[in-house]
Tab-separated table of C-alpha atoms in Angstrom:
chain	number	residue	atom	x	y	z
A	1456	UNK	CA	-18.119	4.749	-8.230
A	1457	UNK	CA	-15.120	2.326	-8.315
A	1458	UNK	CA	-17.089	-0.929	-8.006
A	1459	UNK	CA	-20.223	-1.953	-9.748
A	1460	UNK	CA	-22.385	-2.742	-6.721
A	1461	UNK	CA	-24.468	-0.838	-4.115
A	1462	UNK	CA	-23.729	-2.852	-1.030
A	1463	UNK	CA	-21.092	-4.877	0.847
A	1464	UNK	CA	-22.689	-8.066	2.256
A	1465	UNK	CA	-26.035	-6.264	2.258
A	1466	UNK	CA	-24.663	-3.107	3.911
A	1467	UNK	CA	-25.171	0.098	1.751
A	1468	UNK	CA	-21.913	1.373	0.462
A	1469	UNK	CA	-22.819	5.032	1.070
A	1470	UNK	CA	-23.153	4.215	4.800
A	1471	UNK	CA	-19.840	2.450	5.073
A	1472	UNK	CA	-17.900	4.790	7.356
A	1473	UNK	CA	-15.188	4.282	10.022
A	1474	UNK	CA	-17.664	2.791	12.432
A	1475	UNK	CA	-18.725	0.131	9.898
A	1476	UNK	CA	-15.189	-0.492	8.837
A	1477	UNK	CA	-14.158	-0.905	12.472
A	1478	UNK	CA	-16.859	-3.606	12.927
A	1479	UNK	CA	-15.567	-5.347	9.775
A	1480	UNK	CA	-11.979	-5.431	11.121
A	1481	UNK	CA	-13.105	-6.639	14.533
A	1482	UNK	CA	-15.119	-9.501	13.053
A	1483	UNK	CA	-12.273	-10.596	10.839
A	1484	UNK	CA	-9.907	-10.336	13.834
A	1485	UNK	CA	-12.083	-12.857	15.723
A	1486	UNK	CA	-10.822	-15.512	13.298
A	1487	UNK	CA	-7.472	-15.305	15.279
A	1488	UNK	CA	-5.652	-16.307	12.090
A	1489	UNK	CA	-3.575	-13.195	11.163
A	1490	UNK	CA	-1.489	-14.785	8.438
A	1491	UNK	CA	-4.529	-15.977	6.531
A	1492	UNK	CA	-6.300	-12.643	6.936
A	1493	UNK	CA	-3.234	-10.661	5.830
A	1494	UNK	CA	-2.873	-12.854	2.823
A	1495	UNK	CA	-6.472	-12.005	1.761
A	1496	UNK	CA	-5.740	-8.310	1.534
A	1497	UNK	CA	-3.921	-6.406	4.273
A	1498	UNK	CA	-1.710	-4.942	1.549
A	1499	UNK	CA	-4.795	-3.456	-0.010
A	1500	UNK	CA	-6.010	-2.014	3.304
A	1501	UNK	CA	-2.764	-0.077	3.735
A	1502	UNK	CA	-1.516	0.232	0.076
A	1503	UNK	CA	-4.624	1.485	-1.679
A	1504	UNK	CA	-5.704	4.371	0.563
A	1505	UNK	CA	-2.817	6.639	-0.460
A	1506	UNK	CA	-3.861	6.138	-4.124
A	1507	UNK	CA	-7.474	7.021	-3.413
A	1508	UNK	CA	-6.600	9.920	-1.119
A	1509	UNK	CA	-3.763	11.587	-2.960
A	1510	UNK	CA	-3.414	9.984	-6.446
A	1511	UNK	CA	-4.438	11.663	-9.720
A	1512	UNK	CA	-7.881	10.922	-11.071
A	1513	UNK	CA	-6.602	8.431	-13.695
A	1514	UNK	CA	-4.878	6.454	-10.981
A	1515	UNK	CA	-7.897	6.378	-8.674
A	1516	UNK	CA	-10.085	5.159	-11.509
A	1517	UNK	CA	-7.713	2.550	-13.025
A	1518	UNK	CA	-5.971	1.137	-9.940
A	1519	UNK	CA	-8.960	1.597	-7.634
A	1520	UNK	CA	-11.216	-0.502	-9.920
A	1521	UNK	CA	-8.598	-3.179	-10.519
A	1522	UNK	CA	-7.739	-3.671	-6.843
A	1523	UNK	CA	-11.249	-3.429	-5.457
A	1524	UNK	CA	-12.499	-5.667	-8.232
A	1525	UNK	CA	-9.936	-8.349	-7.288
A	1526	UNK	CA	-8.131	-8.135	-10.609
A	1527	UNK	CA	-4.824	-6.779	-9.221
A	1528	UNK	CA	-3.090	-6.723	-5.862
A	1529	UNK	CA	-1.323	-3.854	-4.154
A	1530	UNK	CA	1.009	-3.414	-1.195
A	1531	UNK	CA	2.600	-0.564	0.794
A	1532	UNK	CA	6.367	-0.490	0.365
A	1533	UNK	CA	7.926	1.776	3.017
A	1534	UNK	CA	9.991	-0.312	5.448
A	1535	UNK	CA	13.649	-0.986	4.440
A	1536	UNK	CA	16.494	-3.077	5.850
A	1537	UNK	CA	18.044	0.220	6.960
A	1538	UNK	CA	14.876	2.111	7.988
A	1539	UNK	CA	11.983	0.563	9.956
A	1540	UNK	CA	10.462	2.991	12.393
A	1541	UNK	CA	12.812	5.660	11.104
A	1542	UNK	CA	10.809	6.385	7.946
A	1543	UNK	CA	12.611	9.659	7.315
A	1544	UNK	CA	15.909	7.682	7.056
A	1545	UNK	CA	14.973	5.506	4.135
A	1546	UNK	CA	17.522	5.138	1.316
A	1547	UNK	CA	15.542	4.026	-1.797
A	1548	UNK	CA	16.052	6.782	-4.426
A	1549	UNK	CA	14.086	8.133	-7.345
A	1550	UNK	CA	16.021	10.381	-9.682
A	1551	UNK	CA	14.408	12.092	-12.656
A	1552	UNK	CA	15.724	11.479	-16.143
A	1553	UNK	CA	17.172	14.488	-18.009
A	1554	UNK	CA	13.979	14.935	-20.008
A	1555	UNK	CA	11.902	14.949	-16.778
A	1556	UNK	CA	9.531	12.187	-17.926
A	1557	UNK	CA	10.597	9.368	-15.647
A	1558	UNK	CA	11.906	8.558	-12.215
A	1559	UNK	CA	14.651	5.948	-12.040
A	1560	UNK	CA	14.125	4.027	-8.788
A	1561	UNK	CA	16.878	2.080	-6.963
A	1562	UNK	CA	16.812	0.508	-3.514
A	1563	UNK	CA	15.302	-2.206	-1.347
A	1564	UNK	CA	12.223	-2.707	0.837
A	1565	UNK	CA	11.753	-5.338	3.505
A	1566	UNK	CA	8.853	-6.913	5.454
A	1567	UNK	CA	6.315	-5.854	2.799
A	1568	UNK	CA	2.991	-7.565	3.505
A	1569	UNK	CA	1.523	-9.113	0.288
A	1570	UNK	CA	4.565	-7.837	-1.590
A	1571	UNK	CA	5.446	-11.167	-3.073
A	1572	UNK	CA	2.107	-11.337	-4.954
A	1573	UNK	CA	1.551	-7.632	-5.686
A	1574	UNK	CA	1.034	-6.036	-9.069
A	1575	UNK	CA	1.391	-2.554	-7.642
A	1576	UNK	CA	3.617	-1.092	-4.930
A	1577	UNK	CA	2.781	2.154	-3.192
A	1578	UNK	CA	6.358	3.149	-2.582
A	1579	UNK	CA	8.016	5.832	-0.471
A	1580	UNK	CA	11.275	7.015	-2.097
A	1581	UNK	CA	13.865	9.727	-1.626
A	1582	UNK	CA	13.654	12.471	-4.213
A	1583	UNK	CA	15.784	15.565	-4.741
A	1584	UNK	CA	14.431	17.597	-1.767
A	1585	UNK	CA	12.617	15.125	0.412
A	1586	UNK	CA	10.498	11.997	0.336
A	1587	UNK	CA	7.870	11.294	-2.340
A	1588	UNK	CA	5.375	8.532	-2.851
A	1589	UNK	CA	5.257	6.649	-6.165
A	1590	UNK	CA	2.965	4.003	-7.598
A	1591	UNK	CA	5.366	1.407	-9.027
A	1592	UNK	CA	3.964	-1.299	-11.248
A	1593	UNK	CA	5.586	-4.746	-11.308
A	1594	UNK	CA	7.935	-4.447	-14.286
A	1595	UNK	CA	11.479	-4.870	-15.392
A	1596	UNK	CA	13.842	-4.209	-12.543
A	1597	UNK	CA	11.347	-5.102	-9.796
A	1598	UNK	CA	12.145	-8.365	-7.981
A	1599	UNK	CA	10.372	-9.866	-4.978
A	1600	UNK	CA	11.327	-12.786	-2.771
A	1601	UNK	CA	9.313	-14.304	0.093
A	1602	UNK	CA	10.375	-13.847	3.660
A	1603	UNK	CA	9.474	-16.712	5.984
A	1604	UNK	CA	7.932	-15.135	9.041
A	1605	UNK	CA	7.218	-16.765	12.325
A	1606	UNK	CA	3.543	-16.058	12.185
A	1607	UNK	CA	2.581	-17.306	8.714
A	1608	UNK	CA	3.871	-17.676	5.167
A	1609	UNK	CA	0.474	-16.978	3.679
A	1610	UNK	CA	0.788	-13.225	4.050
A	1611	UNK	CA	3.212	-13.110	1.186
A	1612	UNK	CA	5.679	-10.947	3.131
A	1613	UNK	CA	8.464	-9.922	0.807
A	1614	UNK	CA	11.906	-8.443	0.249
A	1615	UNK	CA	11.707	-6.120	-2.714
A	1616	UNK	CA	14.549	-4.955	-4.931
A	1617	UNK	CA	14.173	-1.988	-7.296
A	1618	UNK	CA	17.080	-1.832	-9.866
A	1619	UNK	CA	16.908	1.022	-12.308
A	1620	UNK	CA	13.136	0.776	-12.462
A	1621	UNK	CA	11.588	3.290	-14.885
A	1622	UNK	CA	8.558	4.972	-13.410
A	1623	UNK	CA	6.497	7.662	-15.319
A	1624	UNK	CA	6.322	10.920	-13.487
A	1625	UNK	CA	2.524	10.633	-13.832
A	1626	UNK	CA	2.759	7.848	-11.152
A	1627	UNK	CA	3.578	10.436	-8.485
A	1628	UNK	CA	1.084	10.108	-5.599
A	1629	UNK	CA	0.304	13.564	-4.184
A	1630	UNK	CA	3.062	16.162	-4.320
A	1631	UNK	CA	6.773	15.691	-4.935
A	1632	UNK	CA	8.805	15.893	-1.707
A	1633	UNK	CA	5.583	15.668	0.321
A	1634	UNK	CA	5.664	11.900	0.647
A	1635	UNK	CA	6.441	11.921	4.343
A	1636	UNK	CA	3.213	13.747	5.009
A	1637	UNK	CA	1.287	11.335	2.872
A	1638	UNK	CA	2.731	8.365	4.671
A	1639	UNK	CA	1.964	9.758	8.105
A	1640	UNK	CA	-1.614	10.435	7.011
A	1641	UNK	CA	-1.895	6.893	5.829
A	1642	UNK	CA	-0.376	5.494	9.075
A	1643	UNK	CA	-3.265	6.986	11.057
A	1644	UNK	CA	-5.734	4.654	9.282
A	1645	UNK	CA	-3.321	1.744	9.237
A	1646	UNK	CA	-2.607	1.857	13.026
A	1647	UNK	CA	-6.292	2.234	13.770
A	1648	UNK	CA	-7.081	-0.827	11.610
A	1649	UNK	CA	-4.417	-2.842	13.359
A	1650	UNK	CA	-5.632	-1.911	16.818
A	1651	UNK	CA	-9.214	-2.831	16.013
A	1652	UNK	CA	-8.085	-6.197	14.610
A	1653	UNK	CA	-5.791	-7.004	17.534
A	1654	UNK	CA	-8.227	-6.135	20.270
A	1655	UNK	CA	-10.948	-8.311	18.671
A	1656	UNK	CA	-8.454	-11.147	18.203
A	1657	UNK	CA	-7.438	-10.916	21.873
A	1658	UNK	CA	-11.038	-11.083	22.965
A	1659	UNK	CA	-11.571	-14.128	20.843
A	1660	UNK	CA	-8.726	-16.128	22.358
């Protein structure tokens, strides 16, 4: 429904399940060129699923079509300078305006794959009573700078700063204060994808 085609390289879209996706990741992994592959769209592989799984219908339709159609890029913004594996300890905040129409986001994210070139950021933030996930569009107050990594600069790995970024409450992904659950759900697919990729890459060396 989100892309105007019936197949992916000749494979029927309705049959594209986890098994088929696993084969795709394995074949790409055999290139043994992780920076190049990540630059092509690893941000999409981990940043778009929360939108499609938990986002409101308008978001699935608009952002899904733009990203899958190659018009926009998206990344997953969770890791911070202060919180890597300790996701629950992140410090980026999102506070509602008095009229309840916007979140004002402040904080930093680090090691964000594809972040330097992204138009959208699927971002985990701290709200009043927990963690929430927001879709933040590149706009005033959003700044990205490249991080030179040892494996490749082509992945667009970034340091992101959010300074008084105004985000409509409609950009909430899933439920407020339930972002940790959404992130863990997403990690299941992300870790599985990485494992399939790495095993295939190791076999190809």
